[in-house]
XYZ file of C-alpha atoms in Angstrom:
593
model
C 92.421 143.988 55.295
C 91.844 144.531 51.606
C 95.071 145.277 49.955
C 94.953 148.394 47.856
C 94.107 147.098 43.923
C 97.234 148.396 42.561
C 100.534 149.938 42.514
C 100.725 154.254 42.007
C 104.069 155.261 39.800
C 106.004 156.897 42.050
C 107.181 159.959 40.424
C 109.139 161.764 43.222
C 109.246 165.211 41.659
C 110.054 168.557 42.347
C 106.339 170.242 43.082
C 106.001 173.788 42.077
C 102.500 176.152 43.029
C 99.993 174.963 39.722
C 100.294 178.630 38.745
C 103.732 179.345 38.996
C 104.107 176.457 36.989
C 101.608 177.186 34.257
C 103.095 180.429 33.685
C 106.755 179.468 33.282
C 105.881 177.193 30.814
C 103.999 179.540 28.523
C 107.038 182.220 29.257
C 109.933 179.475 28.089
C 110.671 179.335 24.977
C 113.513 177.077 25.519
C 113.514 173.787 25.766
C 115.316 172.552 28.307
C 113.422 175.500 30.811
C 110.483 173.161 29.332
C 111.992 170.058 30.197
C 113.000 171.342 33.766
C 108.605 171.961 34.450
C 107.496 169.264 32.586
C 109.067 166.995 35.068
C 107.861 168.991 37.489
C 104.121 169.175 37.381
C 103.912 165.374 35.862
C 101.843 164.057 38.806
C 100.497 167.178 40.069
C 99.121 168.438 36.767
C 99.170 165.721 33.905
C 97.633 167.399 31.591
C 100.204 170.557 31.380
C 102.317 167.469 31.404
C 101.537 165.960 28.483
C 100.798 169.267 26.528
C 104.635 170.214 26.819
C 106.371 166.784 26.139
C 104.186 167.613 22.558
C 105.611 171.380 22.639
C 109.227 169.780 23.052
C 108.573 166.984 20.646
C 109.706 169.497 17.375
C 113.026 171.053 18.883
C 114.547 167.756 20.738
C 117.608 168.428 18.334
C 118.282 171.505 19.905
C 118.555 169.109 23.230
C 122.371 167.946 24.685
C 122.545 164.477 25.146
C 121.714 164.326 28.311
C 118.823 165.816 27.892
C 117.448 164.572 25.330
C 117.906 161.514 27.213
C 116.146 162.780 30.162
C 112.771 164.323 27.853
C 113.045 160.324 26.243
C 112.701 159.124 30.333
C 109.600 161.618 30.800
C 108.000 160.124 27.603
C 108.673 156.203 29.031
C 107.002 157.125 32.249
C 104.024 158.984 30.744
C 103.414 155.780 28.416
C 103.593 153.161 32.005
C 101.483 156.273 32.918
C 98.601 155.038 31.111
C 99.010 151.755 31.687
C 100.759 150.689 28.686
C 103.653 148.777 30.013
C 104.175 146.534 27.545
C 105.923 149.427 25.920
C 106.579 151.521 28.503
C 109.424 148.361 29.515
C 111.821 148.533 26.606
C 111.262 152.505 26.743
C 112.622 152.388 30.451
C 115.501 149.766 29.933
C 117.202 152.413 26.868
C 117.365 154.593 29.294
C 118.940 152.162 31.758
C 121.597 150.906 29.237
C 122.552 154.867 28.569
C 126.203 155.886 30.535
C 125.695 159.947 29.631
C 123.466 159.985 33.325
C 123.522 157.717 36.549
C 121.002 159.838 37.752
C 118.805 158.800 35.008
C 119.636 155.392 34.863
C 118.472 155.629 38.811
C 115.333 156.995 38.642
C 114.476 154.962 35.234
C 115.344 152.275 37.091
C 112.715 153.109 39.751
C 110.190 153.472 37.860
C 110.707 150.035 35.835
C 110.469 148.142 39.203
C 106.847 149.838 39.413
C 105.788 148.432 36.187
C 107.123 145.104 37.296
C 105.276 145.553 40.868
C 102.202 145.866 38.439
C 102.800 143.371 36.338
C 102.907 140.520 39.102
C 106.824 140.416 38.151
C 107.534 140.142 41.893
C 111.259 138.718 42.204
C 112.630 140.772 39.353
C 111.197 143.654 40.951
C 113.021 143.177 44.755
C 115.823 141.905 42.675
C 116.887 145.300 40.569
C 115.356 147.104 44.085
C 117.997 145.489 45.680
C 120.666 146.839 43.824
C 118.774 150.960 43.699
C 119.338 150.877 47.114
C 122.326 149.622 46.890
C 123.184 152.406 44.612
C 121.042 155.573 46.719
C 124.952 156.308 48.816
C 126.452 157.112 45.161
C 122.913 159.470 44.272
C 123.285 163.233 45.292
C 120.302 164.447 43.907
C 117.440 164.893 46.416
C 114.808 164.309 43.236
C 116.181 160.752 42.608
C 116.958 159.330 45.996
C 113.266 160.774 47.238
C 111.444 158.392 43.813
C 114.023 155.665 44.971
C 112.732 155.500 48.344
C 109.346 156.180 47.323
C 109.720 152.970 45.306
C 111.248 150.763 48.435
C 108.490 151.564 50.661
C 105.979 151.190 48.104
C 107.361 147.207 46.987
C 107.506 146.915 50.684
C 104.302 148.052 51.855
C 102.639 145.575 48.737
C 105.276 142.571 50.852
C 103.963 143.195 53.722
C 107.052 144.764 55.377
C 105.155 147.159 57.006
C 107.905 148.608 59.506
C 110.605 148.216 56.952
C 108.877 150.381 54.694
C 108.128 153.105 57.383
C 111.454 153.434 57.619
C 112.054 154.055 54.269
C 108.739 157.067 54.504
C 110.543 158.065 57.705
C 113.929 158.446 54.862
C 112.234 160.451 52.100
C 110.456 162.773 54.838
C 113.664 163.567 56.457
C 115.598 164.206 53.207
C 113.042 166.282 51.093
C 114.482 168.180 47.630
C 113.769 171.688 47.499
C 110.251 173.290 46.824
C 109.222 169.372 47.544
C 106.451 168.737 50.396
C 105.685 165.665 52.075
C 103.040 164.253 50.524
C 104.303 161.764 48.957
C 106.222 160.227 52.402
C 102.892 160.860 54.483
C 101.384 158.507 51.480
C 103.305 155.920 52.145
C 104.221 156.295 55.472
C 100.071 156.256 56.399
C 99.945 153.770 53.800
C 102.563 150.922 56.575
C 100.800 151.989 59.144
C 96.609 151.265 57.904
C 98.399 147.840 55.951
C 99.435 146.590 59.515
C 96.316 148.229 61.825
C 98.453 151.030 64.049
C 95.998 152.296 66.523
C 96.023 156.251 64.894
C 95.908 154.119 61.262
C 92.876 156.329 59.779
C 94.596 159.864 61.610
C 97.807 159.681 59.901
C 95.025 158.440 55.520
C 93.137 161.608 57.197
C 96.291 163.790 57.065
C 98.098 162.160 54.276
C 95.426 163.175 52.040
C 95.175 166.683 53.663
C 98.513 167.124 52.464
C 98.584 165.973 49.204
C 95.730 167.583 48.519
C 96.593 170.929 49.561
C 99.775 171.199 47.017
C 97.915 169.913 44.239
C 98.901 165.599 44.007
C 94.826 164.512 43.851
C 96.057 160.927 42.235
C 98.205 160.421 45.772
C 95.044 161.514 48.056
C 92.146 159.635 45.603
C 94.480 156.779 46.115
C 93.684 156.613 49.851
C 90.219 157.929 49.881
C 89.870 154.326 47.227
C 90.807 152.339 49.917
C 89.093 154.022 52.553
C 85.894 153.673 50.418
C 87.198 149.884 50.079
C 87.320 149.271 54.022
C 83.703 151.017 54.571
C 82.311 148.924 52.392
C 83.721 145.954 54.209
C 81.978 147.375 56.932
C 78.489 147.650 55.672
C 78.988 151.808 54.949
C 78.434 151.765 51.610
C 76.675 155.414 51.345
C 79.176 156.339 52.795
C 81.203 155.266 50.705
C 79.734 156.161 47.765
C 79.474 159.469 48.940
C 83.893 159.876 49.246
C 83.745 158.110 45.543
C 81.491 160.491 44.298
C 82.391 163.880 45.120
C 86.298 162.852 44.444
C 85.177 161.026 40.981
C 85.178 164.011 38.197
C 89.379 164.373 39.741
C 90.224 161.531 39.127
C 88.630 161.632 35.491
C 90.300 164.244 35.251
C 93.956 162.921 36.254
C 93.601 160.780 33.878
C 95.197 157.149 35.531
C 93.974 153.943 34.458
C 94.601 152.069 37.432
C 92.914 154.754 39.772
C 89.870 155.308 37.663
C 88.659 151.644 37.652
C 89.510 151.172 41.259
C 86.715 154.467 41.759
C 84.095 152.161 39.646
C 84.970 148.955 40.995
C 84.278 150.635 44.237
C 81.017 152.413 43.489
C 79.817 149.123 41.931
C 80.031 146.597 44.129
C 78.740 149.859 46.865
C 75.734 150.755 44.639
C 75.317 146.464 43.979
C 74.828 146.370 48.237
C 72.149 149.131 48.010
C 69.823 147.328 45.441
C 70.816 149.892 42.893
C 71.231 147.482 40.099
C 71.567 150.004 37.203
C 73.683 151.763 38.728
C 76.347 149.093 40.371
C 76.196 147.693 35.858
C 76.896 150.858 34.422
C 80.618 151.307 37.364
C 81.280 148.015 36.844
C 81.197 147.537 33.211
C 82.898 151.198 33.278
C 85.943 149.364 35.610
C 86.502 146.981 33.063
C 86.646 148.968 30.078
C 89.575 151.329 32.245
C 91.651 147.971 33.960
C 94.882 148.078 31.830
C 94.831 145.107 29.497
C 96.102 141.969 29.666
C 96.290 142.384 33.560
C 93.814 140.612 36.428
C 93.856 142.744 39.059
C 91.198 143.587 41.926
C 89.374 145.643 39.935
C 88.312 143.757 37.768
C 87.593 140.239 39.422
C 85.214 142.614 41.666
C 83.847 143.961 38.400
C 82.433 140.877 36.868
C 82.014 139.561 40.266
C 79.094 142.238 39.913
C 78.164 142.248 36.758
C 77.617 137.982 37.293
C 75.326 139.104 40.406
C 73.201 142.038 38.891
C 72.921 139.734 35.911
C 71.455 136.960 38.283
C 69.399 139.284 39.868
C 67.766 140.565 36.615
C 67.084 136.492 35.999
C 69.279 136.872 33.301
C 71.478 133.441 33.725
C 72.981 132.793 30.259
C 75.251 136.556 30.965
C 74.992 135.443 34.456
C 77.077 132.805 33.002
C 79.104 133.966 30.957
C 80.100 137.124 33.777
C 80.895 134.355 36.338
C 83.260 132.247 34.033
C 85.076 135.861 33.315
C 85.207 137.071 37.238
C 86.724 132.878 37.054
C 89.696 133.458 34.845
C 90.042 136.914 36.097
C 90.404 135.582 40.056
C 92.118 132.730 38.819
C 95.165 135.344 37.431
C 95.093 137.687 40.682
C 95.028 134.789 43.076
C 96.724 135.257 46.219
C 99.231 137.588 44.908
C 99.573 139.805 48.591
C 100.991 135.716 49.347
C 103.114 136.149 46.092
C 104.241 139.463 46.662
C 105.458 138.152 50.156
C 107.301 135.028 48.965
C 108.486 136.747 46.720
C 110.284 139.225 49.173
C 111.640 136.150 51.012
C 112.831 134.538 48.113
C 114.762 137.912 46.495
C 116.060 138.835 50.112
C 117.393 134.872 50.896
C 118.616 134.664 47.310
C 121.129 138.502 47.847
C 122.832 136.777 51.071
C 123.034 133.688 49.716
C 125.088 134.620 46.545
C 127.266 137.395 49.098
C 127.410 134.125 51.534
C 129.133 132.300 48.482
C 131.089 135.031 47.404
C 132.504 134.686 50.217
C 133.358 131.066 50.322
C 135.173 131.815 47.151
C 136.870 134.629 48.901
C 137.647 132.042 51.972
C 138.822 129.273 49.682
C 140.827 131.195 47.525
C 143.025 132.777 50.530
C 143.839 129.088 51.176
C 144.807 128.034 48.048
C 146.924 131.277 48.246
C 148.141 130.429 51.280
C 149.167 127.332 50.882
C 150.915 127.669 47.353
C 152.951 130.717 49.601
C 153.758 128.543 52.451
C 157.326 127.340 52.626
C 158.237 124.482 54.752
C 160.111 126.974 57.366
C 156.108 129.031 57.572
C 154.059 125.632 57.516
C 153.740 125.266 61.056
C 153.713 128.682 61.786
C 150.416 128.782 59.196
C 148.823 125.606 60.211
C 146.242 127.121 62.634
C 145.800 129.848 60.094
C 144.282 127.580 57.637
C 142.277 125.091 60.554
C 140.379 128.965 61.165
C 139.842 129.849 57.371
C 138.011 126.564 57.120
C 136.249 126.758 60.760
C 134.653 129.756 58.445
C 134.610 127.562 55.699
C 132.295 125.485 57.160
C 130.306 127.851 59.621
C 129.313 129.648 55.825
C 128.609 125.977 53.727
C 126.096 125.771 57.058
C 124.549 128.416 57.131
C 123.845 128.644 52.730
C 122.036 125.073 53.736
C 120.174 127.042 56.965
C 118.793 129.611 54.441
C 118.283 126.844 51.699
C 115.625 125.336 54.030
C 114.271 128.485 54.986
C 113.550 129.194 51.351
C 112.089 126.034 50.882
C 109.811 126.485 54.394
C 108.593 129.682 52.659
C 107.489 128.254 49.253
C 105.379 125.661 51.521
C 104.223 128.735 53.961
C 102.758 130.406 50.949
C 100.595 127.712 49.950
C 98.378 127.483 53.076
C 96.050 129.046 54.792
C 96.952 131.135 57.189
C 94.068 130.775 59.404
C 92.973 127.421 58.719
C 96.308 125.842 57.908
C 94.545 124.399 54.273
C 95.056 125.067 50.937
C 94.937 128.759 50.149
C 93.263 129.203 47.267
C 96.032 129.616 44.689
C 97.667 126.491 45.943
C 94.217 124.742 45.828
C 94.017 125.619 42.053
C 97.293 123.971 41.721
C 96.477 120.801 43.539
C 92.957 120.482 41.298
C 94.653 121.292 38.358
C 97.341 118.605 38.273
C 95.013 115.949 39.722
C 92.146 116.500 36.741
C 95.508 116.230 34.683
C 96.086 112.754 35.830
C 92.144 111.689 36.177
C 91.892 113.091 32.644
C 94.431 110.425 31.302
C 92.711 108.090 32.526
C 89.121 108.853 32.213
C 88.303 108.192 35.967
C 85.570 110.490 37.320
C 86.587 113.442 39.411
C 83.752 116.552 41.389
C 84.324 119.276 42.933
C 82.299 120.851 45.610
C 82.271 124.528 46.469
C 81.573 125.409 50.323
C 80.192 127.968 51.570
C 78.643 129.018 55.003
C 75.504 130.986 55.004
C 74.765 133.359 57.394
C 78.900 134.116 57.815
C 78.629 138.049 57.953
C 75.610 138.000 60.841
C 77.867 135.722 62.552
C 81.403 138.876 62.511
C 78.610 141.057 63.053
C 77.163 139.702 66.216
C 80.288 137.859 67.700
C 82.602 139.835 66.391
C 85.421 138.361 64.109
C 87.269 136.613 66.280
C 84.369 134.055 66.329
C 84.477 134.526 62.947
C 88.069 133.047 62.949
C 87.176 130.399 65.356
C 84.155 129.147 63.699
C 85.974 128.582 59.779
C 88.473 126.385 62.153
C 85.819 124.086 63.781
C 84.501 124.166 60.298
C 87.796 123.107 58.947
C 88.350 120.155 61.188
C 84.575 119.399 61.180
C 85.085 118.887 57.922
C 88.897 117.083 57.919
C 88.577 113.825 59.167
C 85.720 112.947 56.542
C 88.986 114.033 54.009
C 91.142 111.481 51.684
C 94.743 112.010 51.647
C 93.990 112.466 47.940
C 91.194 114.520 48.143
C 92.380 118.304 47.622
C 91.380 120.353 50.227
C 90.972 124.736 49.848
C 89.930 127.702 51.433
C 88.368 130.289 48.198
C 87.972 133.195 50.623
C 86.204 134.456 52.978
C 83.817 132.085 54.195
C 84.021 129.592 50.964
C 85.863 126.149 50.430
C 86.222 123.805 47.541
C 87.083 119.915 47.695
C 87.968 118.183 44.536
C 86.895 114.351 44.722
C 89.351 112.554 42.070
C 87.838 108.736 40.966
C 84.031 110.300 42.667
C 81.096 109.209 40.854
C 78.833 111.872 40.620
C 76.173 109.803 43.254
C 79.550 109.399 46.122
C 80.383 112.957 44.799
C 76.784 113.675 46.211
C 76.933 111.611 49.028
C 80.114 113.635 50.287
C 78.776 116.548 49.863
C 75.749 116.130 52.809
C 78.742 113.729 55.080
C 80.220 117.760 55.053
C 77.189 119.824 55.463
C 75.784 116.947 58.360
C 78.681 117.355 59.799
C 79.304 121.418 59.910
C 74.973 121.466 61.108
C 76.292 119.462 63.923
C 78.956 122.044 65.107
C 79.151 124.310 68.175
C 81.623 126.794 68.114
C 81.400 128.270 71.062
C 80.701 125.914 74.758
C 77.677 128.320 75.393
C 75.843 126.249 72.409
C 74.219 129.971 71.982
C 76.036 129.864 67.800
C 74.488 127.039 65.444
C 76.280 127.232 61.780
C 75.138 125.451 58.532
C 76.278 125.487 55.249
C 75.264 125.533 51.446
C 77.027 123.252 48.937
C 77.292 123.052 44.966
C 78.498 119.853 43.118
C 79.853 120.062 39.581
C 81.339 116.578 38.243
C 83.487 116.063 35.130
C 81.275 113.963 33.424
C 78.902 117.233 32.686
C 81.607 120.177 33.522
C 85.433 117.947 31.532
C 88.379 118.371 33.508
C 89.071 122.449 33.496
C 88.854 123.547 36.884
C 87.873 126.987 35.927
C 84.673 125.226 34.346
C 84.114 123.085 37.549
C 84.673 126.191 39.715
C 82.188 127.976 37.466
C 79.435 125.295 36.955
C 79.808 124.363 40.992
C 79.686 127.970 42.409
C 76.318 128.155 39.996
C 74.955 125.634 41.874
C 75.705 126.674 45.232
C 73.711 129.837 44.032
C 71.063 127.504 43.555
C 71.203 125.952 47.174
C 71.190 129.498 48.749
C 68.320 130.284 46.670
C 66.549 127.676 46.992
C 66.488 127.961 51.471
C 70.257 127.384 52.550
C 71.347 124.827 54.930
C 71.016 122.132 51.789
C 72.689 120.146 48.313
C 72.360 121.197 45.486
C 74.393 119.901 42.281
C 73.999 120.526 38.444
C 75.336 118.463 35.740
C 74.066 116.539 32.303
C 71.212 119.613 32.321
C 68.994 117.790 34.613
C 67.483 118.723 38.263
C 65.653 116.492 39.846
C 65.178 116.670 44.257
C 65.281 113.790 46.538
C 65.796 114.378 50.711
C 68.903 113.309 51.785
C 69.466 113.002 55.730
C 67.040 115.511 56.127
C 68.391 117.693 54.253
C 66.715 118.939 50.117
C 69.799 117.614 47.484
C 69.000 118.791 44.092
C 70.402 117.109 41.584
């Protein structure tokens, strides 16, 4: 399933009915009263929340030190809400460093975890989360506990730890503060079920949306709607996705949460493109680019540039198409295999924490041995020898366990580089290996080429035979190509039915011939024993002589050649270099140079 595009700022706060909150805000002259009202409505009525912050600013000096830190925390939270994470991080760190209010330190830490997650700094996020969860037993403030539990659930969902995330969501639902509804707990519970593909996940999502809407938490409700809309798009139900997104678009704009606005616009752009509404697709794609968080590579940004590229291509504006394709490749590269990065960070930090505890235990055991040896007199040596042996055995066991942890960590790092379905390089590792190979080739000015391979009409295979057969076909494709590639050549799955091969020390003519071998091998496959399924592939080739040794430029040019192969009839090889084009027949297939 497609992952949710971004993190939702977890503001586990006391919910008040909107009318009551507004009335209290209007009636309260004292800044402390306004402070509590603002904190209670920051996600359910963000506009009023922002106004209250401005109203309290001139009166901040009347607040106690604890209340002043509370106000500073709310300001930092608001900065993060609008996507200025670079400024929000230091503001939150100041709150975390204060020694006036431990509960406020806990809440600021929770919000900082959210920002680290959004910024893809997952190891830092999980390291802080480990400290945060260890502090939970000492936190008596139910609102702060709810926020901490929400951050844990959110980050664990992102890392693919759905069952563990559901446990934290259950804890949220069991320990609701006075006046707090179940919206946030149900949100994370539904997310865990949906991502974990539980049987009743859709019902849980609908329930969570209804409960969040009933208490005015539209940000949470619309985050789930955006995810459901993307799922509808993947099933080919673009009209239904547009209906849901359009119906709630005004509320998303009103809430002003940039990440969510970008999600809605990107999904609308993709939906309109699939229906052929090029003007609407372009409008929403540009809006998604505008609303994406500056300096961050996110899925909505990549999707938006991909839509702009396809729209420009359909309109025949090849210069604009190439420019958008380059921006799409840059955004996509920045977002490389983000889900795997989160999962790896979780495992690495988990093992680092456990390893640290074991190492501390080892030091304690060593100290016990030294102290015992120093304290022994001649009469106690024999009686204490057995205890020393037992301590040494425990020390040896801990050392062995640490060694196994290190091996396990290395295994997780290796698995994070592979595509889970086919066993070849995933996109992230392919880019890294290709960059290394190209840097080596550049030093000696050796030629190299890059081939992008895309299966023809793969969607119809999934629609006709089911996704299991589609996955089976992809595995067969990889097995057919592997014997044709040497150990020096980098083979990876870019995503979906798209693969890439980097061919070091390969001239343009050789690259064209190698690509044709791959095309022929795929065309000869019959993935089903019945023989009712045949497959073919289109291939695009780029080389370093015309594109240089930059992997992004090679990918862009190879993708452009792939598009030509698709548009010229599929099941063929097209190579683009030196700005020249000619056509010849290779092994019965059309290959363009």
